[in-house]
mmCIF file of C-alpha atoms and ligand atoms in Angstrom:
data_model
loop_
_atom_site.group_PDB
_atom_site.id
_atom_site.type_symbol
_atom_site.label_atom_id
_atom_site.label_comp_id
_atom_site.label_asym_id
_atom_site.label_seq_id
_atom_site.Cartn_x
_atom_site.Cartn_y
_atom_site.Cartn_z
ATOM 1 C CA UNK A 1 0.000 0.000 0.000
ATOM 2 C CA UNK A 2 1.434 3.503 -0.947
ATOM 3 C CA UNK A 3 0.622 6.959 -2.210
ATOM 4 C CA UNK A 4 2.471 8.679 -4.596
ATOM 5 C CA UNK A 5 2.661 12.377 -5.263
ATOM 6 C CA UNK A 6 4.164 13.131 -8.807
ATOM 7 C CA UNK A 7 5.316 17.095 -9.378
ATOM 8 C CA UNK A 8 5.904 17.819 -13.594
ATOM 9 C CA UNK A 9 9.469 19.754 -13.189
ATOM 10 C CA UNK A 10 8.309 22.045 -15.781
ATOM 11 C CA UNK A 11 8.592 25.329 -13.484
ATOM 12 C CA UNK A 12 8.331 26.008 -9.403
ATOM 13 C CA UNK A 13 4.785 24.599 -7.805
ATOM 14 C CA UNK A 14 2.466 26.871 -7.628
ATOM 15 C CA UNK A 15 -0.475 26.863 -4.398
ATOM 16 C CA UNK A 16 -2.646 24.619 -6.452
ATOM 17 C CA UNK A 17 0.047 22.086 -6.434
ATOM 18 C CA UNK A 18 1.228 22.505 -2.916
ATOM 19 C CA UNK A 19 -2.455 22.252 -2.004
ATOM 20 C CA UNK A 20 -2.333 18.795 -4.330
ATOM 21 C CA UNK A 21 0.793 17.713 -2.576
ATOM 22 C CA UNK A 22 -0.387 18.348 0.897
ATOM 23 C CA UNK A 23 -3.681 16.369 0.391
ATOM 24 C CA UNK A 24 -1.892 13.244 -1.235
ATOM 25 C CA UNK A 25 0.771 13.464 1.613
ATOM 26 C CA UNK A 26 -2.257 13.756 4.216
ATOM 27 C CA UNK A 27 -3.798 10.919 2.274
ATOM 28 C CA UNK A 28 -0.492 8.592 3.031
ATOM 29 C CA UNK A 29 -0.041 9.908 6.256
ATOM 30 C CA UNK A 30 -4.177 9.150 7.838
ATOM 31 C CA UNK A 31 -4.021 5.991 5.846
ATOM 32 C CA UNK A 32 -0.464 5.034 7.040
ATOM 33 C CA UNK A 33 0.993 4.503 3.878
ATOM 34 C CA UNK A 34 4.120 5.447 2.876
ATOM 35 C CA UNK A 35 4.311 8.416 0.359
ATOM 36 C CA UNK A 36 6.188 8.032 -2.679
ATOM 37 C CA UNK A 37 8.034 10.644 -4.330
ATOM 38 C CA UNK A 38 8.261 11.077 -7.943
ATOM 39 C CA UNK A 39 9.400 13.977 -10.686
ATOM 40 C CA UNK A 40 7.485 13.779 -13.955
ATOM 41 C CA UNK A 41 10.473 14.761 -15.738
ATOM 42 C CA UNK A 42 9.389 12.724 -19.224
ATOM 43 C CA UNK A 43 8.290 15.726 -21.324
ATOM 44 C CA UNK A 44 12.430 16.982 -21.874
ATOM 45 C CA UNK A 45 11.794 19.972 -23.557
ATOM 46 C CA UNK A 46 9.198 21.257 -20.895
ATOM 47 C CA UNK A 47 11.707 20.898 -18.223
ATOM 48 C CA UNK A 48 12.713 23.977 -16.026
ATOM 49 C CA UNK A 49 16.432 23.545 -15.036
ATOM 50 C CA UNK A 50 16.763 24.175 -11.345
ATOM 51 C CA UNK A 51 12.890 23.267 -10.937
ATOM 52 C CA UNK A 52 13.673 19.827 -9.522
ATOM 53 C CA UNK A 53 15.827 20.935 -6.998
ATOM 54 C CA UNK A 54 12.973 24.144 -5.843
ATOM 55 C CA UNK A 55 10.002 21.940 -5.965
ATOM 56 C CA UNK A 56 11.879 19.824 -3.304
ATOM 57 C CA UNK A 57 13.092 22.759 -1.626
ATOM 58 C CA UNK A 58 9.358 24.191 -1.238
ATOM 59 C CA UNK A 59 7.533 20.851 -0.395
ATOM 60 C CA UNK A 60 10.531 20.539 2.373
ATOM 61 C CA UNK A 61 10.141 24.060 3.448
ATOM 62 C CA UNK A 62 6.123 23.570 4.118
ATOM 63 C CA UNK A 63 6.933 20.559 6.271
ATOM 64 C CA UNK A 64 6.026 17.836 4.062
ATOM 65 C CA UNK A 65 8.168 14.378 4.075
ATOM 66 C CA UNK A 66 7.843 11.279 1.948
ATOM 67 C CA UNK A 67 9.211 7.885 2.194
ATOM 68 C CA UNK A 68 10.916 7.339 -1.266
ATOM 69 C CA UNK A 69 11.710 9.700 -3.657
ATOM 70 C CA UNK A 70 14.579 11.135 -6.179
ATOM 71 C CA UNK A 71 16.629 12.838 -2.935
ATOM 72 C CA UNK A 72 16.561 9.706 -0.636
ATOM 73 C CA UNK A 73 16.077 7.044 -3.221
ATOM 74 C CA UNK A 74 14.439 3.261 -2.493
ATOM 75 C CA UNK A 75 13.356 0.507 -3.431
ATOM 76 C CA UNK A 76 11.752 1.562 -6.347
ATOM 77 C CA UNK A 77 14.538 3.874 -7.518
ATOM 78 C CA UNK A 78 14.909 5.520 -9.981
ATOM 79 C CA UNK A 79 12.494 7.996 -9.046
ATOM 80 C CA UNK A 80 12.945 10.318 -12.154
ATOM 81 C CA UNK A 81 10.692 9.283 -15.496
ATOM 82 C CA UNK A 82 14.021 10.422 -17.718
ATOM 83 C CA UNK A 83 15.839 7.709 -15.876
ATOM 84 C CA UNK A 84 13.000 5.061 -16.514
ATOM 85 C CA UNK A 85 13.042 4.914 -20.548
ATOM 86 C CA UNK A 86 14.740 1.053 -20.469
ATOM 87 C CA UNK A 87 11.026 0.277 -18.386
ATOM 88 C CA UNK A 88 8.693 1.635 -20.597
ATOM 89 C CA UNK A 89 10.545 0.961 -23.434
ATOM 90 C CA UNK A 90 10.428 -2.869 -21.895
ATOM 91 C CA UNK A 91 6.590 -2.515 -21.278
ATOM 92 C CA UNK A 92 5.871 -0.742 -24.895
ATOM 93 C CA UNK A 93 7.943 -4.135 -26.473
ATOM 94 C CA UNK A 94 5.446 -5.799 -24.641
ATOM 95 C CA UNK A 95 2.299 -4.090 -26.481
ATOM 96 C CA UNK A 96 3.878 -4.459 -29.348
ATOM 97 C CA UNK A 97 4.346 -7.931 -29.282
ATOM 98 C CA UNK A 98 0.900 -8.282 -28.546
ATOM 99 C CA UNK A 99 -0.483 -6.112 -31.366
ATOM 100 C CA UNK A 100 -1.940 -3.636 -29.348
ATOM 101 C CA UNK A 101 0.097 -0.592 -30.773
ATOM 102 C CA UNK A 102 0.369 0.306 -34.452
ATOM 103 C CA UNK A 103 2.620 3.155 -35.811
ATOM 104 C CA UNK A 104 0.109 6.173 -37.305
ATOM 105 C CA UNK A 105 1.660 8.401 -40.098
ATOM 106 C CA UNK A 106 -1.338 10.837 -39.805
ATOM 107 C CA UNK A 107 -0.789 14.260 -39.642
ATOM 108 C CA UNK A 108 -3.287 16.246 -37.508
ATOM 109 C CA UNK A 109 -5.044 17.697 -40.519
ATOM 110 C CA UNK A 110 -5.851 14.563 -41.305
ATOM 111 C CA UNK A 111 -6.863 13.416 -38.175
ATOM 112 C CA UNK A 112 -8.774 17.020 -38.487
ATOM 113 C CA UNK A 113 -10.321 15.957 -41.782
ATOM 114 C CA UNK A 114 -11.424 12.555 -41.039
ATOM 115 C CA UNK A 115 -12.674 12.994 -37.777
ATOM 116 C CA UNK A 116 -16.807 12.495 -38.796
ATOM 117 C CA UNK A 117 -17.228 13.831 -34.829
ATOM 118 C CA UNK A 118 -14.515 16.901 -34.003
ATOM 119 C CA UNK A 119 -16.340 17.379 -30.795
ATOM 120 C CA UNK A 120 -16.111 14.990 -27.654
ATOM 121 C CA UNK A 121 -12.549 15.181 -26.619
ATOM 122 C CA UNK A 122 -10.846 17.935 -24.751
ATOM 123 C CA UNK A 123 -7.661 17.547 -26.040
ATOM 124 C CA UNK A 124 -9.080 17.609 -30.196
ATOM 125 C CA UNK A 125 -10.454 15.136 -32.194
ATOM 126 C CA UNK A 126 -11.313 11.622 -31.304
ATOM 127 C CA UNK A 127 -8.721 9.829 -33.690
ATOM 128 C CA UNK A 128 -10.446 8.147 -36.260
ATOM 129 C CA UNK A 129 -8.489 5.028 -36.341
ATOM 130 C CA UNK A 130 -7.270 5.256 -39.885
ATOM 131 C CA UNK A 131 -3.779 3.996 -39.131
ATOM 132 C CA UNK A 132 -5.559 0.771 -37.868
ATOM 133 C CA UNK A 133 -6.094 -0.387 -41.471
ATOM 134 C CA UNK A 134 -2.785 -1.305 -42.877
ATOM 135 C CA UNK A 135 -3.881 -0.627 -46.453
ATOM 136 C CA UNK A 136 -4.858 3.157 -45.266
ATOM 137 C CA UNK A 137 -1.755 3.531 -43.232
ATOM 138 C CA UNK A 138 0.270 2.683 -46.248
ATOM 139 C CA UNK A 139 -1.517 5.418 -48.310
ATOM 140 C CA UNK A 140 -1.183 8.307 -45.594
ATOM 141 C CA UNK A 141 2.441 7.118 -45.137
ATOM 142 C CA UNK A 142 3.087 7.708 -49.190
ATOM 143 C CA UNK A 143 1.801 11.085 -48.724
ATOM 144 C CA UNK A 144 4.101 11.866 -45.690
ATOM 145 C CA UNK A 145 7.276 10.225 -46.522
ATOM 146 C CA UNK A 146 9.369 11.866 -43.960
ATOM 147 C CA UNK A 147 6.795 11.623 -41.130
ATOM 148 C CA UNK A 148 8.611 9.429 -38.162
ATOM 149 C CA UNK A 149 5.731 7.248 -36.359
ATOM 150 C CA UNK A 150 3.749 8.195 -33.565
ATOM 151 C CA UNK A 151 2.323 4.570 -31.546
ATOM 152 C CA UNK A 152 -1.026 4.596 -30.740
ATOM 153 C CA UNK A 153 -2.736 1.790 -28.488
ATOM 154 C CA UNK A 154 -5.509 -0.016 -29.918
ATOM 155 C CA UNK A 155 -8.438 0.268 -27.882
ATOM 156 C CA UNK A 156 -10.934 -2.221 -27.398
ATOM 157 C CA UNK A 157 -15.016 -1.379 -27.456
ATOM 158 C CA UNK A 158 -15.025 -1.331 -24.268
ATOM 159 C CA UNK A 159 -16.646 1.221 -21.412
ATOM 160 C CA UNK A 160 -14.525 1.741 -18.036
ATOM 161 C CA UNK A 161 -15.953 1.783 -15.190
ATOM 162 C CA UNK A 162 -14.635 3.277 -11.742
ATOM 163 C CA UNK A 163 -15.331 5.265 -8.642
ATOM 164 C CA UNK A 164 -13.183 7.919 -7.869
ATOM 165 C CA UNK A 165 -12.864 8.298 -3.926
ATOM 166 C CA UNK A 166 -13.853 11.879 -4.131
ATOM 167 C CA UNK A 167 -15.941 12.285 -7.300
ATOM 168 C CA UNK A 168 -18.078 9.281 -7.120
ATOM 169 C CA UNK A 169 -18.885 6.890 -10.238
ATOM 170 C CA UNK A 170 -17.391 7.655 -13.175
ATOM 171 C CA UNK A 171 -17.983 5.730 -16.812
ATOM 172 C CA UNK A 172 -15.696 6.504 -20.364
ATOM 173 C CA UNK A 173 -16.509 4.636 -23.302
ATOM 174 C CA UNK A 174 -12.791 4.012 -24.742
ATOM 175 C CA UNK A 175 -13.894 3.970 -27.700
ATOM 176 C CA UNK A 176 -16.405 6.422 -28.642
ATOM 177 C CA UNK A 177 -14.911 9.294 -26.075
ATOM 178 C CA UNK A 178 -11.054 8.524 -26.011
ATOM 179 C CA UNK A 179 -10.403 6.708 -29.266
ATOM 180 C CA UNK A 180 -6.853 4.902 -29.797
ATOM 181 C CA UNK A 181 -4.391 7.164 -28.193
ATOM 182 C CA UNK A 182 -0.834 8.155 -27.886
ATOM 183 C CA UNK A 183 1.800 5.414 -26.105
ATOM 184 C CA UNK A 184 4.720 6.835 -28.041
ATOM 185 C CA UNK A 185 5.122 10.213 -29.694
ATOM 186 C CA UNK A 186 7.460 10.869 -33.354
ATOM 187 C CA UNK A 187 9.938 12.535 -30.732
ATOM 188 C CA UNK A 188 10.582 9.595 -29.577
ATOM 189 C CA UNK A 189 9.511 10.222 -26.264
ATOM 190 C CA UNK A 190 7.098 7.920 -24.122
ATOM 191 C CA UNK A 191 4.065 9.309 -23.567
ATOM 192 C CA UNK A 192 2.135 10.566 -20.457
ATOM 193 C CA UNK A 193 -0.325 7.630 -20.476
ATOM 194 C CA UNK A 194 1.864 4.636 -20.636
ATOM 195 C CA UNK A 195 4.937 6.312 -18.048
ATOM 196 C CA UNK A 196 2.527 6.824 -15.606
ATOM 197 C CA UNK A 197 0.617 3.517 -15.564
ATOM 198 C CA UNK A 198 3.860 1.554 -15.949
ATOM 199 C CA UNK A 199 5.328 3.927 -12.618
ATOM 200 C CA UNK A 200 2.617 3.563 -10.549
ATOM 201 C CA UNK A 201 1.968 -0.068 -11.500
ATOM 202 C CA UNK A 202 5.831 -1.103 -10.605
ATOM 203 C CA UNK A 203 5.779 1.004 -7.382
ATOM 204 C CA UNK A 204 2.698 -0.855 -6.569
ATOM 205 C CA UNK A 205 0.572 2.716 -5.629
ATOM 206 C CA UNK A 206 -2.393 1.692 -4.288
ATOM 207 C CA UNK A 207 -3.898 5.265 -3.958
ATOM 208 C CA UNK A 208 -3.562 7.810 -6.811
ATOM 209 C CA UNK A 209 -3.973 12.069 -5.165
ATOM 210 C CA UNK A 210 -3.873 14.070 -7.760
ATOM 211 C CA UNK A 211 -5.700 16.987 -9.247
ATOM 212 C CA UNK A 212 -9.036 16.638 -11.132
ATOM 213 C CA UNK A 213 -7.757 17.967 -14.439
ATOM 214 C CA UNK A 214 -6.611 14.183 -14.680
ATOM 215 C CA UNK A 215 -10.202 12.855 -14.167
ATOM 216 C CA UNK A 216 -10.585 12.018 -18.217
ATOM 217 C CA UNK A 217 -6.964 10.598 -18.551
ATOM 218 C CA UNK A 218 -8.256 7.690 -15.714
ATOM 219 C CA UNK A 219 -9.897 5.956 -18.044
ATOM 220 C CA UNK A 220 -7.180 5.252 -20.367
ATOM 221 C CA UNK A 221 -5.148 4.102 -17.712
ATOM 222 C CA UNK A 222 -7.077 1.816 -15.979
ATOM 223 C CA UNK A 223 -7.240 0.284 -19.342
ATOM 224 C CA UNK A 224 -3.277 0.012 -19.165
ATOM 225 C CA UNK A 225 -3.245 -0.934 -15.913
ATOM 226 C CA UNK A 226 -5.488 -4.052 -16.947
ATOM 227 C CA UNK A 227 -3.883 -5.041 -19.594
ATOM 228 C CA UNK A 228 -0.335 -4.709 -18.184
ATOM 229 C CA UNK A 229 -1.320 -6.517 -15.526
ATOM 230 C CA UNK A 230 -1.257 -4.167 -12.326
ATOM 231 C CA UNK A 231 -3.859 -3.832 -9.563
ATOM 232 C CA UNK A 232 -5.491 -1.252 -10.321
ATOM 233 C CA UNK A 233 -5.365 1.801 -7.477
ATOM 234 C CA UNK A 234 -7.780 4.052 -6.121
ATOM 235 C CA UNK A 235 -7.595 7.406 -7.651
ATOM 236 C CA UNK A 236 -8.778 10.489 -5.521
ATOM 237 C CA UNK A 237 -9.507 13.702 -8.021
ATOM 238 C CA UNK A 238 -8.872 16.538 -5.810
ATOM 239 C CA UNK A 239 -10.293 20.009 -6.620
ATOM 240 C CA UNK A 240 -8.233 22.531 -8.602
ATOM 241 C CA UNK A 241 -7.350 25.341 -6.834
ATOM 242 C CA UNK A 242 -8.885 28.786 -8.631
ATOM 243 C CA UNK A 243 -7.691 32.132 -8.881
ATOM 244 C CA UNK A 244 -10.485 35.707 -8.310
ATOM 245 C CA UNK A 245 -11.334 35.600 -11.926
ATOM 246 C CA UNK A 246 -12.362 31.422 -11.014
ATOM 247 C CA UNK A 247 -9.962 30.027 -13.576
ATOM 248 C CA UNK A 248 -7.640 27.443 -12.810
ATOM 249 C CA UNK A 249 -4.230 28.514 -11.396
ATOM 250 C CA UNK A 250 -1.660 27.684 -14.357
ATOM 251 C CA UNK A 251 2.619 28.100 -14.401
ATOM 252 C CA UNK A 252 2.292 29.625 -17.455
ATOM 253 C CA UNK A 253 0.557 31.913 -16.354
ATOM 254 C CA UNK A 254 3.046 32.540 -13.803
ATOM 255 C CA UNK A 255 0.542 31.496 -10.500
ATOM 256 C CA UNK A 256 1.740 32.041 -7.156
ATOM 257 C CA UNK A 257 5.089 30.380 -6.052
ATOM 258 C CA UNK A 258 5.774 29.823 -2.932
ATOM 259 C CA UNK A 259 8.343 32.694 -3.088
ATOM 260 C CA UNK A 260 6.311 35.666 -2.800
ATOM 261 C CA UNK A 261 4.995 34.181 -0.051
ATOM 262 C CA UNK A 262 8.879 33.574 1.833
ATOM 263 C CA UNK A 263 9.430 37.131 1.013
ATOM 264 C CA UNK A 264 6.470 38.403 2.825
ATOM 265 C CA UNK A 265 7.655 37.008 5.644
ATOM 266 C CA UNK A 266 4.901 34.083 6.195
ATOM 267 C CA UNK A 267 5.377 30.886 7.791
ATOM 268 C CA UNK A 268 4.787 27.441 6.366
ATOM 269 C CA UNK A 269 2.243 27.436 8.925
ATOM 270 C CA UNK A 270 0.624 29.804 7.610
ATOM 271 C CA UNK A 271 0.939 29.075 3.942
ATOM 272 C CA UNK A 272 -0.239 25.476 5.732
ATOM 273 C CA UNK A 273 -3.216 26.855 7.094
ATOM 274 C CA UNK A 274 -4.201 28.635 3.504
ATOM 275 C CA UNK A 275 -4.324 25.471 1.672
ATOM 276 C CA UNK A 276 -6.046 23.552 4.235
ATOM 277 C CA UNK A 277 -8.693 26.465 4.799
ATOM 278 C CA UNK A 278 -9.121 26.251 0.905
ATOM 279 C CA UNK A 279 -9.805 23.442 0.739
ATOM 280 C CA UNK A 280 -12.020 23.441 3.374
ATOM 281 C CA UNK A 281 -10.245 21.318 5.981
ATOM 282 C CA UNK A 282 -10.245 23.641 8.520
ATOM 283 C CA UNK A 283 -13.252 25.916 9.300
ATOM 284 C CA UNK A 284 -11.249 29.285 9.792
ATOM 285 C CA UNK A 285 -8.458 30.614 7.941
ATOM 286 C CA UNK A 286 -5.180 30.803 10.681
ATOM 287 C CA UNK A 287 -1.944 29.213 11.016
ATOM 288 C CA UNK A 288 -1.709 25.144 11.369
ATOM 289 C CA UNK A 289 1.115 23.288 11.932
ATOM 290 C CA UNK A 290 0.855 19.930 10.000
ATOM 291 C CA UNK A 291 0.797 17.849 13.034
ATOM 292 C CA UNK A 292 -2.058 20.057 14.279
ATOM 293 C CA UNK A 293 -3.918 19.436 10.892
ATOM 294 C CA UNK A 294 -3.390 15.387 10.915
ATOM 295 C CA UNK A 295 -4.344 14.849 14.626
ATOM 296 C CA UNK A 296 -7.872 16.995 13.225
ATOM 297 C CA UNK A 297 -9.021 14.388 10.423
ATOM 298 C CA UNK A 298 -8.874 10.937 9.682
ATOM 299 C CA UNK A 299 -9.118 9.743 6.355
ATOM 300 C CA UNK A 300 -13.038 9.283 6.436
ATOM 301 C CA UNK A 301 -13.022 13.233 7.605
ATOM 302 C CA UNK A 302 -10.731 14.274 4.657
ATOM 303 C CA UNK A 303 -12.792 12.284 2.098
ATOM 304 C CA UNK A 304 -15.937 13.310 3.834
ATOM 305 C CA UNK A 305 -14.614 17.745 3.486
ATOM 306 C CA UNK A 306 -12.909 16.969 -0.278
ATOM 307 C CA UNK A 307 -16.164 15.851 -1.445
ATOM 308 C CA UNK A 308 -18.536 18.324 0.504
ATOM 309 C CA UNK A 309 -16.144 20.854 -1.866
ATOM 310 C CA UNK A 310 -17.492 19.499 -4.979
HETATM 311 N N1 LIG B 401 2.853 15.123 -13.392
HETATM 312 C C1 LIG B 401 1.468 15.476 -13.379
HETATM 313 C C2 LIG B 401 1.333 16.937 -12.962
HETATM 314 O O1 LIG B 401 2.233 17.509 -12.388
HETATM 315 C C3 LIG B 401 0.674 14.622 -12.447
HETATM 316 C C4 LIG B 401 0.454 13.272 -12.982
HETATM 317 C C5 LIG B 401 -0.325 12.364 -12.066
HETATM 318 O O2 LIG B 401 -0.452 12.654 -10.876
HETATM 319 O O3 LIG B 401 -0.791 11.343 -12.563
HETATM 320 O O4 LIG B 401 0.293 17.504 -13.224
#
């Protein structure tokens, strides 16, 4: 049993993912688990140099600990996705062999173009699946000679089914809402979908904290997780944290770091107590230390005020 909370190095953490971290290391803590720590360094060219070493820095500074992680190492080590390619590239061999990936040459115009529904998905189009027929995936090759492959996983007609600890039952048809999507992308690069299932699956996580802008990638991974053979873990969507305007925080847009905070003066405590009064953990907006804020809840309690803030 063990919770995991997994920072993107792609800049410095802003509240809404200290508030994240802080309610996946509570998680751990009430349900005494250990708490896993890993950087989601996959994306290269979205990493921030230096923003591995402050995200540890500010989740150290507010008082929060974890049990494994890329500073203390583990069992599980290595506890960086850019030092677990020979895994996933292991795991990936492992789809393939099973011909449950197939190389698309499409171009997104022509996903664009062929798309008979360019609704339904946030991220764009639900892929058509024209790459599945060999025939047509020799014809859009022709026309793209120089295109390098992106893998896509074949899914099955199949609906998932699950109930998130905090948002309650949740159903995604795979494939009329997700379609086949991206294991490996022309870069080269693993994607998103198969690094985390294959990290979470060999660290054996058996409770997933993590913010609720993740809700629709769930069902593609407990699809993964199936297949690949892991348990599949709990998943609690926690709320996003938003700003006056009631838009999600973002780093691009350059949301609060814990830095302005340090030079105002304030104290993790009271940065502590923010996030947990935001959250609505605790009723009244003052200083908390974070042994003050466990010995409040249990983990019925903290399921109990995350869902009442639905
Ligand atoms: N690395 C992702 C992020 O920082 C989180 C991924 C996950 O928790 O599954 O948003």
């Amino acid at each position: 049993m063990s919770g995991r909370y997994a920072p993107s190095p792609s800049g410095p953490l802003h509240l809404g993912n200290l508030r994240t971290a802080l309610l996946a290391w509570l998680q751990a803590r009430l349900a005494n688990q250990p708490l896993i720590l890993r950087m989601e360094d996959l994306d290269l060219p979205r990493v921030k140099p230096g923003s591995r070493e402050q995200i540890l820095k500010d989740l150290r500074w507010l008082g929060l600990d974890w049990d494994e992680g890329p500073d203390i190492g583990g069992p599980s080590a290595p506890y960086e996705q850019s030092a677990r390619n020979p895994q996933y590239q292991q795991v990936f061999q492992q789809l393939l062999d099973n011909d449950l990936v197939y190389p698309c040459y499409c171009s997104r115009k022509d996903i664009q173009q062929a798309a008979s529904a360019p609704h339904a998905h946030e991220y764009g189009p639900i892929y058509p699946g024209t790459c599945r027929d060999p025939a047509r995936r020799a014809a859009i090759k022709q026309r793209h000679p120089d295109k390098t492959a992106t893998w896509r996983y074949r899914v099955p007609r199949h609906t998932i089914e699950f109930e998130d600890r905090i948002i309650g039952h949740m159903s995604q048809s795979l494939d009329r809402e997700v379609g086949d999507f991206v294991i490996k992308r022309a870069d080269g690069l693993f994607a998103y979908q198969l690094a985390v299932v294959v990290d979470d699956g060999m660290m054996g996580i058996t409770d997933v904290v993590r913010g609720a802008d993740l809700l629709d990638s769930t069902a593609r991974q407990i699809e993964l997780f199936e297949t690949l053979g892991y348990p599949v873990p709990s998943f609690w969507h926690v709320p996003l944290m938003l700003n006056d305007t009631g838009t999600r925080l973002s780093k691009r847009d350059g949301a609060d770091s814990l830095d302005i905070w340090k030079q105002q003066g304030k104290s993790p405590e009271v940065v502590l107590g923010l996030l947990a009064f935001t959250v609505g953990l605790i009723d009244e907006e003052r200083a908390i230390s974070k042994l003050e804020l466990v010995q409040g809840l249990t983990l019925d309690l903290l399921r109990d005020k995350l869902i009442n803030r639905l």
